[in-house]
PDB file of C-alpha atoms and ligand atoms in Angstrom:
ATOM      1  CA  UNK Q 222       4.145  18.896  -8.702  1.00  0.00           C
ATOM      2  CA  UNK Q 223       5.000  15.200  -8.560  1.00  0.00           C
ATOM      3  CA  UNK Q 224       5.491  13.581  -5.152  1.00  0.00           C
ATOM      4  CA  UNK Q 225       7.806  10.691  -4.272  1.00  0.00           C
ATOM      5  CA  UNK Q 226       5.696   7.538  -4.012  1.00  0.00           C
ATOM      6  CA  UNK Q 227       6.298   4.457  -1.858  1.00  0.00           C
ATOM      7  CA  UNK Q 228       4.298   1.238  -1.977  1.00  0.00           C
ATOM      8  CA  UNK Q 229       3.500  -0.469   1.296  1.00  0.00           C
ATOM      9  CA  UNK Q 230       2.297  -3.992   0.725  1.00  0.00           C
ATOM     10  CA  UNK Q 231       2.061  -7.374   2.425  1.00  0.00           C
ATOM     11  CA  UNK Q 232       2.280 -10.283   0.008  1.00  0.00           C
ATOM     12  CA  UNK Q 233       2.119 -14.060   0.292  1.00  0.00           C
ATOM     13  CA  UNK Q 234       4.688 -16.296  -1.366  1.00  0.00           C
ATOM     14  CA  UNK Q 235       2.112 -16.874  -4.127  1.00  0.00           C
ATOM     15  CA  UNK Q 236       1.648 -13.142  -4.776  1.00  0.00           C
ATOM     16  CA  UNK Q 237      -1.731 -13.041  -2.991  1.00  0.00           C
ATOM     17  CA  UNK Q 238      -2.482  -9.704  -1.268  1.00  0.00           C
ATOM     18  CA  UNK Q 239      -6.258  -9.982  -0.797  1.00  0.00           C
ATOM     19  CA  UNK Q 240      -9.235 -12.288  -0.514  1.00  0.00           C
ATOM     20  CA  UNK Q 241     -12.424 -10.558  -1.632  1.00  0.00           C
ATOM     21  CA  UNK Q 242     -12.372  -7.254   0.241  1.00  0.00           C
ATOM     22  CA  UNK Q 243     -10.256  -8.563   3.117  1.00  0.00           C
ATOM     23  CA  UNK Q 244      -6.590  -9.171   3.844  1.00  0.00           C
ATOM     24  CA  UNK Q 245      -5.725 -12.858   3.408  1.00  0.00           C
ATOM     25  CA  UNK Q 246      -3.628 -13.123   6.583  1.00  0.00           C
ATOM     26  CA  UNK Q 247      -3.830 -11.965  10.177  1.00  0.00           C
ATOM     27  CA  UNK Q 248      -0.638 -10.137  11.146  1.00  0.00           C
ATOM     28  CA  UNK Q 249      -1.104  -7.670  14.013  1.00  0.00           C
ATOM     29  CA  UNK Q 250       2.648  -6.904  14.031  1.00  0.00           C
ATOM     30  CA  UNK Q 251       2.481  -5.829  10.405  1.00  0.00           C
ATOM     31  CA  UNK Q 252      -0.557  -3.626  11.054  1.00  0.00           C
ATOM     32  CA  UNK Q 253       1.425  -1.846  13.791  1.00  0.00           C
ATOM     33  CA  UNK Q 254       4.317  -1.322  11.399  1.00  0.00           C
ATOM     34  CA  UNK Q 255       1.900  -0.070   8.737  1.00  0.00           C
ATOM     35  CA  UNK Q 256       0.674   2.538  11.208  1.00  0.00           C
ATOM     36  CA  UNK Q 257       4.212   3.617  12.115  1.00  0.00           C
ATOM     37  CA  UNK Q 258       5.434   3.861   8.513  1.00  0.00           C
ATOM     38  CA  UNK Q 259       2.375   5.726   7.223  1.00  0.00           C
ATOM     39  CA  UNK Q 260       1.880   8.091  10.187  1.00  0.00           C
ATOM     40  CA  UNK Q 261       1.953  11.771   9.188  1.00  0.00           C
ATOM     41  CA  UNK Q 262       1.810  10.989   5.474  1.00  0.00           C
ATOM     42  CA  UNK Q 263      -0.852  11.013   2.768  1.00  0.00           C
ATOM     43  CA  UNK Q 264      -2.275   7.630   1.781  1.00  0.00           C
ATOM     44  CA  UNK Q 265      -3.280   6.898  -1.791  1.00  0.00           C
ATOM     45  CA  UNK Q 266      -5.736   4.048  -2.265  1.00  0.00           C
ATOM     46  CA  UNK Q 267      -8.442   2.606  -4.499  1.00  0.00           C
ATOM     47  CA  UNK Q 268     -12.110   2.517  -3.642  1.00  0.00           C
ATOM     48  CA  UNK Q 269     -12.118  -1.150  -2.539  1.00  0.00           C
ATOM     49  CA  UNK Q 270      -9.197  -0.684  -0.200  1.00  0.00           C
ATOM     50  CA  UNK Q 271     -10.876   2.347   1.354  1.00  0.00           C
ATOM     51  CA  UNK Q 272     -14.107   0.377   1.804  1.00  0.00           C
ATOM     52  CA  UNK Q 273     -12.212  -2.521   3.371  1.00  0.00           C
ATOM     53  CA  UNK Q 274     -10.578  -0.136   5.894  1.00  0.00           C
ATOM     54  CA  UNK Q 275     -13.964   1.503   6.365  1.00  0.00           C
ATOM     55  CA  UNK Q 276     -12.879   4.847   7.855  1.00  0.00           C
ATOM     56  CA  UNK Q 277     -10.318   7.628   7.479  1.00  0.00           C
ATOM     57  CA  UNK Q 278      -7.180   6.560   9.333  1.00  0.00           C
ATOM     58  CA  UNK Q 279      -6.079   8.994  12.053  1.00  0.00           C
ATOM     59  CA  UNK Q 280      -2.818  10.913  11.688  1.00  0.00           C
ATOM     60  CA  UNK Q 281      -2.867  10.555   7.918  1.00  0.00           C
ATOM     61  CA  UNK Q 282      -4.757  12.097   4.960  1.00  0.00           C
ATOM     62  CA  UNK Q 283      -6.612   9.538   2.849  1.00  0.00           C
ATOM     63  CA  UNK Q 284      -6.849  10.144  -0.896  1.00  0.00           C
ATOM     64  CA  UNK Q 285      -9.251   7.688  -2.538  1.00  0.00           C
ATOM     65  CA  UNK Q 286      -9.561   7.148  -6.279  1.00  0.00           C
ATOM     66  CA  UNK Q 287     -12.824   6.045  -7.865  1.00  0.00           C
ATOM     67  CA  UNK Q 288     -14.212   6.636 -11.323  1.00  0.00           C
ATOM     68  CA  UNK Q 289     -17.772   5.985 -10.093  1.00  0.00           C
ATOM     69  CA  UNK Q 290     -19.645   9.306  -9.982  1.00  0.00           C
ATOM     70  CA  UNK Q 291     -22.082   7.835  -7.427  1.00  0.00           C
ATOM     71  CA  UNK Q 292     -19.307   7.008  -4.938  1.00  0.00           C
ATOM     72  CA  UNK Q 293     -18.863   9.420  -2.042  1.00  0.00           C
ATOM     73  CA  UNK Q 294     -16.493   9.548   0.930  1.00  0.00           C
ATOM     74  CA  UNK Q 295     -16.859  10.800   4.505  1.00  0.00           C
ATOM     75  CA  UNK Q 296     -15.753  14.293   5.455  1.00  0.00           C
ATOM     76  CA  UNK Q 297     -11.977  14.586   5.699  1.00  0.00           C
ATOM     77  CA  UNK Q 298     -11.297  12.022   2.981  1.00  0.00           C
ATOM     78  CA  UNK Q 299     -10.190  13.389  -0.407  1.00  0.00           C
ATOM     79  CA  UNK Q 300     -11.796  11.868  -3.470  1.00  0.00           C
ATOM     80  CA  UNK Q 301     -10.177  11.760  -6.909  1.00  0.00           C
ATOM     81  CA  UNK Q 302     -11.830  10.624 -10.130  1.00  0.00           C
ATOM     82  CA  UNK Q 303      -8.596   9.608 -11.901  1.00  0.00           C
ATOM     83  CA  UNK Q 304      -5.047   8.630 -11.024  1.00  0.00           C
ATOM     84  CA  UNK Q 305      -3.559  11.984 -12.175  1.00  0.00           C
ATOM     85  CA  UNK Q 306      -6.087  13.805  -9.991  1.00  0.00           C
ATOM     86  CA  UNK Q 307      -5.264  11.480  -7.056  1.00  0.00           C
ATOM     87  CA  UNK Q 308      -1.542  12.139  -7.485  1.00  0.00           C
ATOM     88  CA  UNK Q 309      -2.155  15.886  -7.490  1.00  0.00           C
ATOM     89  CA  UNK Q 310      -4.325  15.697  -4.340  1.00  0.00           C
ATOM     90  CA  UNK Q 311      -1.747  13.481  -2.617  1.00  0.00           C
ATOM     91  CA  UNK Q 312       1.079  15.887  -3.511  1.00  0.00           C
ATOM     92  CA  UNK Q 313      -0.972  18.771  -2.124  1.00  0.00           C
ATOM     93  CA  UNK Q 314      -1.659  16.801   1.092  1.00  0.00           C
ATOM     94  CA  UNK Q 315       2.042  15.980   1.379  1.00  0.00           C
ATOM     95  CA  UNK Q 316       2.846  19.694   1.296  1.00  0.00           C
ATOM     96  CA  UNK Q 317       0.184  20.481   3.903  1.00  0.00           C
ATOM     97  CA  UNK Q 318       1.510  17.774   6.222  1.00  0.00           C
ATOM     98  CA  UNK Q 319       5.193  18.546   5.710  1.00  0.00           C
ATOM     99  CA  UNK Q 320       5.655  14.897   4.689  1.00  0.00           C
ATOM    100  CA  UNK Q 321       8.370  13.663   2.351  1.00  0.00           C
ATOM    101  CA  UNK Q 322       6.490  10.937   0.474  1.00  0.00           C
ATOM    102  CA  UNK Q 323       3.059   9.586  -0.426  1.00  0.00           C
ATOM    103  CA  UNK Q 324       2.272   6.067   0.741  1.00  0.00           C
ATOM    104  CA  UNK Q 325       0.458   3.989  -1.858  1.00  0.00           C
ATOM    105  CA  UNK Q 326      -1.526   1.416   0.120  1.00  0.00           C
ATOM    106  CA  UNK Q 327      -3.355  -0.539  -2.583  1.00  0.00           C
ATOM    107  CA  UNK Q 328      -5.102  -2.378  -3.931  1.00  0.00           C
ATOM    108  CA  UNK Q 329      -4.051  -4.232  -7.005  1.00  0.00           C
ATOM    109  CA  UNK Q 330      -4.957  -1.660  -9.666  1.00  0.00           C
ATOM    110  CA  UNK Q 331      -3.483   1.256  -7.755  1.00  0.00           C
ATOM    111  CA  UNK Q 332      -0.257  -0.663  -7.079  1.00  0.00           C
ATOM    112  CA  UNK Q 333      -0.033  -1.605 -10.765  1.00  0.00           C
ATOM    113  CA  UNK Q 334      -0.795   1.875 -12.132  1.00  0.00           C
ATOM    114  CA  UNK Q 335       1.619   3.678  -9.790  1.00  0.00           C
ATOM    115  CA  UNK Q 336       4.483   1.179 -10.151  1.00  0.00           C
ATOM    116  CA  UNK Q 337       6.375   3.123 -12.861  1.00  0.00           C
ATOM    117  CA  UNK Q 338       6.228   6.268 -10.679  1.00  0.00           C
ATOM    118  CA  UNK Q 339       7.338   4.547  -7.482  1.00  0.00           C
ATOM    119  CA  UNK Q 340      10.840   4.817  -5.999  1.00  0.00           C
ATOM    120  CA  UNK Q 341      10.570   2.643  -2.889  1.00  0.00           C
ATOM    121  CA  UNK Q 342       8.631  -0.413  -1.688  1.00  0.00           C
ATOM    122  CA  UNK Q 343       8.020  -1.439   1.917  1.00  0.00           C
ATOM    123  CA  UNK Q 344       7.299  -5.100   1.333  1.00  0.00           C
ATOM    124  CA  UNK Q 345       6.205  -7.571   3.968  1.00  0.00           C
ATOM    125  CA  UNK Q 346       6.972 -11.007   2.556  1.00  0.00           C
ATOM    126  CA  UNK Q 347       4.533 -13.307   4.317  1.00  0.00           C
ATOM    127  CA  UNK Q 348       5.817 -16.876   4.505  1.00  0.00           C
ATOM    128  CA  UNK Q 349       2.493 -18.405   3.597  1.00  0.00           C
ATOM    129  CA  UNK Q 350       0.584 -19.092   0.375  1.00  0.00           C
ATOM    130  CA  UNK Q 351      -2.929 -18.034   1.363  1.00  0.00           C
ATOM    131  CA  UNK Q 352      -5.999 -18.496  -0.767  1.00  0.00           C
ATOM    132  CA  UNK Q 353      -7.059 -15.271  -2.406  1.00  0.00           C
ATOM    133  CA  UNK Q 354      -8.140 -13.616  -5.613  1.00  0.00           C
ATOM    134  CA  UNK Q 355      -6.184 -10.352  -5.437  1.00  0.00           C
ATOM    135  CA  UNK Q 356      -2.705 -11.116  -6.740  1.00  0.00           C
ATOM    136  CA  UNK Q 357       0.303  -8.943  -7.574  1.00  0.00           C
ATOM    137  CA  UNK Q 358       3.238  -9.924  -9.769  1.00  0.00           C
ATOM    138  CA  UNK Q 359       6.585 -10.064  -7.934  1.00  0.00           C
ATOM    139  CA  UNK Q 360       8.733  -6.922  -7.770  1.00  0.00           C
ATOM    140  CA  UNK Q 361      11.302  -7.676 -10.486  1.00  0.00           C
ATOM    141  CA  UNK Q 362      14.832  -7.898  -9.000  1.00  0.00           C
ATOM    142  CA  UNK Q 363      16.178  -6.488 -12.274  1.00  0.00           C
ATOM    143  CA  UNK Q 364      14.354  -3.236 -11.452  1.00  0.00           C
ATOM    144  CA  UNK Q 365      14.419  -3.277  -7.629  1.00  0.00           C
ATOM    145  CA  UNK Q 366      17.370  -3.476  -5.241  1.00  0.00           C
ATOM    146  CA  UNK Q 367      16.913  -4.742  -1.690  1.00  0.00           C
ATOM    147  CA  UNK Q 368      18.268  -2.117   0.738  1.00  0.00           C
ATOM    148  CA  UNK Q 369      16.954  -3.474   4.047  1.00  0.00           C
ATOM    149  CA  UNK Q 370      15.901  -6.870   5.320  1.00  0.00           C
ATOM    150  CA  UNK Q 371      14.540  -7.856   8.736  1.00  0.00           C
ATOM    151  CA  UNK Q 372      13.317 -11.288   9.668  1.00  0.00           C
ATOM    152  CA  UNK Q 373      11.868 -13.805   9.578  1.00  0.00           C
ATOM    153  CA  UNK Q 374       9.778 -12.522  12.475  1.00  0.00           C
ATOM    154  CA  UNK Q 375       6.555 -13.673  14.097  1.00  0.00           C
ATOM    155  CA  UNK Q 376       4.882 -11.850  16.988  1.00  0.00           C
ATOM    156  CA  UNK Q 377       2.021 -12.856  19.259  1.00  0.00           C
ATOM    157  CA  UNK Q 378      -1.143 -13.400  17.226  1.00  0.00           C
ATOM    158  CA  UNK Q 379       0.649 -13.347  13.869  1.00  0.00           C
ATOM    159  CA  UNK Q 380      -0.667 -16.136  11.688  1.00  0.00           C
ATOM    160  CA  UNK Q 381       2.648 -16.805   9.941  1.00  0.00           C
ATOM    161  CA  UNK Q 382       6.268 -15.682   9.943  1.00  0.00           C
ATOM    162  CA  UNK Q 383       7.148 -12.779   7.690  1.00  0.00           C
ATOM    163  CA  UNK Q 384      10.177 -10.777   6.547  1.00  0.00           C
ATOM    164  CA  UNK Q 385      10.269  -7.009   6.118  1.00  0.00           C
ATOM    165  CA  UNK Q 386      12.123  -5.969   2.989  1.00  0.00           C
ATOM    166  CA  UNK Q 387      12.746  -2.468   1.654  1.00  0.00           C
ATOM    167  CA  UNK Q 388      13.250  -2.164  -2.088  1.00  0.00           C
ATOM    168  CA  UNK Q 389      14.550   0.831  -4.025  1.00  0.00           C
ATOM    169  CA  UNK Q 390      14.331   1.300  -7.742  1.00  0.00           C
ATOM    170  CA  UNK Q 391      17.691   0.654  -9.399  1.00  0.00           C
ATOM    171  CA  UNK Q 392      19.282   3.819 -10.770  1.00  0.00           C
ATOM    172  CA  UNK Q 393      19.316   2.437 -14.307  1.00  0.00           C
ATOM    173  CA  UNK Q 394      15.762   0.960 -14.146  1.00  0.00           C
TER     174      UNK Q 394
HETATM  175  N1  NAP H 183      -1.889  -7.068   1.352  1.00  0.00           N
HETATM  176  C1  NAP H 183      -1.865  -5.750   1.167  1.00  0.00           C
HETATM  177  O1  NAP H 183      -0.846  -5.086   1.419  1.00  0.00           O
HETATM  178  C2  NAP H 183      -3.095  -5.054   0.665  1.00  0.00           C
HETATM  179  C3  NAP H 183      -3.140  -3.666   0.569  1.00  0.00           C
HETATM  180  C4  NAP H 183      -4.307  -3.069   0.099  1.00  0.00           C
HETATM  181  C5  NAP H 183      -5.379  -3.844  -0.281  1.00  0.00           C
HETATM  182  N2  NAP H 183      -5.286  -5.186  -0.161  1.00  0.00           N
HETATM  183  C6  NAP H 183      -6.406  -6.038  -0.580  1.00  0.00           C
HETATM  184  O2  NAP H 183      -6.673  -5.753  -1.943  1.00  0.00           O
HETATM  185  C7  NAP H 183      -8.082  -5.895  -2.177  1.00  0.00           C
HETATM  186  C8  NAP H 183      -8.634  -4.607  -2.732  1.00  0.00           C
HETATM  187  O3  NAP H 183      -7.908  -4.305  -3.897  1.00  0.00           O
HETATM  188  P1  NAP H 183      -8.571  -4.217  -5.328  1.00  0.00           P
HETATM  189  O4  NAP H 183      -7.478  -4.346  -6.305  1.00  0.00           O
HETATM  190  O5  NAP H 183      -9.716  -5.173  -5.390  1.00  0.00           O
HETATM  191  O6  NAP H 183      -9.203  -2.748  -5.307  1.00  0.00           O
HETATM  192  P2  NAP H 183      -8.589  -1.266  -5.128  1.00  0.00           P
HETATM  193  O7  NAP H 183      -7.402  -1.054  -6.021  1.00  0.00           O
HETATM  194  O8  NAP H 183      -8.446  -0.922  -3.703  1.00  0.00           O
HETATM  195  O9  NAP H 183      -9.810  -0.449  -5.697  1.00  0.00           O
HETATM  196  C9  NAP H 183     -10.165  -0.611  -7.042  1.00  0.00           C
HETATM  197  C10 NAP H 183     -11.068   0.537  -7.412  1.00  0.00           C
HETATM  198  O10 NAP H 183     -10.361   1.758  -7.246  1.00  0.00           O
HETATM  199  C11 NAP H 183     -10.730   2.636  -8.292  1.00  0.00           C
HETATM  200  N3  NAP H 183      -9.557   2.907  -9.102  1.00  0.00           N
HETATM  201  C12 NAP H 183      -8.360   2.294  -9.039  1.00  0.00           C
HETATM  202  N4  NAP H 183      -7.518   2.860  -9.918  1.00  0.00           N
HETATM  203  C13 NAP H 183      -8.215   3.829 -10.547  1.00  0.00           C
HETATM  204  C14 NAP H 183      -7.913   4.766 -11.552  1.00  0.00           C
HETATM  205  N5  NAP H 183      -6.685   4.812 -12.114  1.00  0.00           N
HETATM  206  N6  NAP H 183      -8.865   5.629 -11.952  1.00  0.00           N
HETATM  207  C15 NAP H 183     -10.097   5.603 -11.407  1.00  0.00           C
HETATM  208  N7  NAP H 183     -10.452   4.721 -10.432  1.00  0.00           N
HETATM  209  C16 NAP H 183      -9.522   3.864 -10.023  1.00  0.00           C
HETATM  210  C17 NAP H 183     -11.805   1.951  -9.087  1.00  0.00           C
HETATM  211  O11 NAP H 183     -13.007   2.312  -8.422  1.00  0.00           O
HETATM  212  P3  NAP H 183     -14.433   2.460  -9.173  1.00  0.00           P
HETATM  213  O12 NAP H 183     -14.826   1.049  -9.526  1.00  0.00           O
HETATM  214  O13 NAP H 183     -15.291   3.093  -8.141  1.00  0.00           O
HETATM  215  O14 NAP H 183     -14.172   3.312 -10.385  1.00  0.00           O
HETATM  216  C18 NAP H 183     -11.496   0.495  -8.868  1.00  0.00           C
HETATM  217  O15 NAP H 183     -12.628  -0.348  -9.048  1.00  0.00           O
HETATM  218  C19 NAP H 183      -8.692  -6.303  -0.848  1.00  0.00           C
HETATM  219  O16 NAP H 183      -8.708  -7.712  -0.776  1.00  0.00           O
HETATM  220  C20 NAP H 183      -7.694  -5.754   0.151  1.00  0.00           C
HETATM  221  O17 NAP H 183      -7.755  -6.451   1.383  1.00  0.00           O
HETATM  222  C21 NAP H 183      -4.177  -5.800   0.287  1.00  0.00           C
END
């Protein structure tokens, strides 16, 4: 069974999404939105992203992919050894939760490998060019259509303004 996938990603104007294991910007408003959009859904992530979060997130089922046989996860987290296995575990979790999509939450390799299978992107465009070494290419407007746009916004404690954009894959892409 293949599940609908959505990316959820916050990206600087220079494509930077991470610095080492950490996020390259401080945006409490975006973290709140992340929680709201992912609540009740399975999360698919790579090992580094799981380690940077450091715990299973409540109200969601975490599926972590790692090819390292020595890597283990805490109870409650589901571990896959390959992307196909991760997709199968995420689809199973989606069924258990009664959810309608799997949220792909990073990092770079997982975003890249799942891109062809992904129908929707929840993109936070951060109006900043932070330093960082984890970089994604832009979502190509020839393939992706903007269906929602909110901002620029900046809440208390947010390091920079940002715009929420929802992208959907073009029918012919
Ligand atoms: N701004 C954002 O929205 C956002 C979101 C998420 C993460 N981030 C940032 O991104 C960075 C982490 O991302 P990252 O790209 O370094 O790492 P990552 O994608 O989270 O994890 C990479 C690891 O996941 C495993 N993996 C990924 N794809 C796999 C596959 N197809 N098969 C088997 N294993 C696979 C591998 O683990 P093994 O080496 O164990 O095999 C790989 O080394 C951090 O800086 C984080 O803060 C930013």
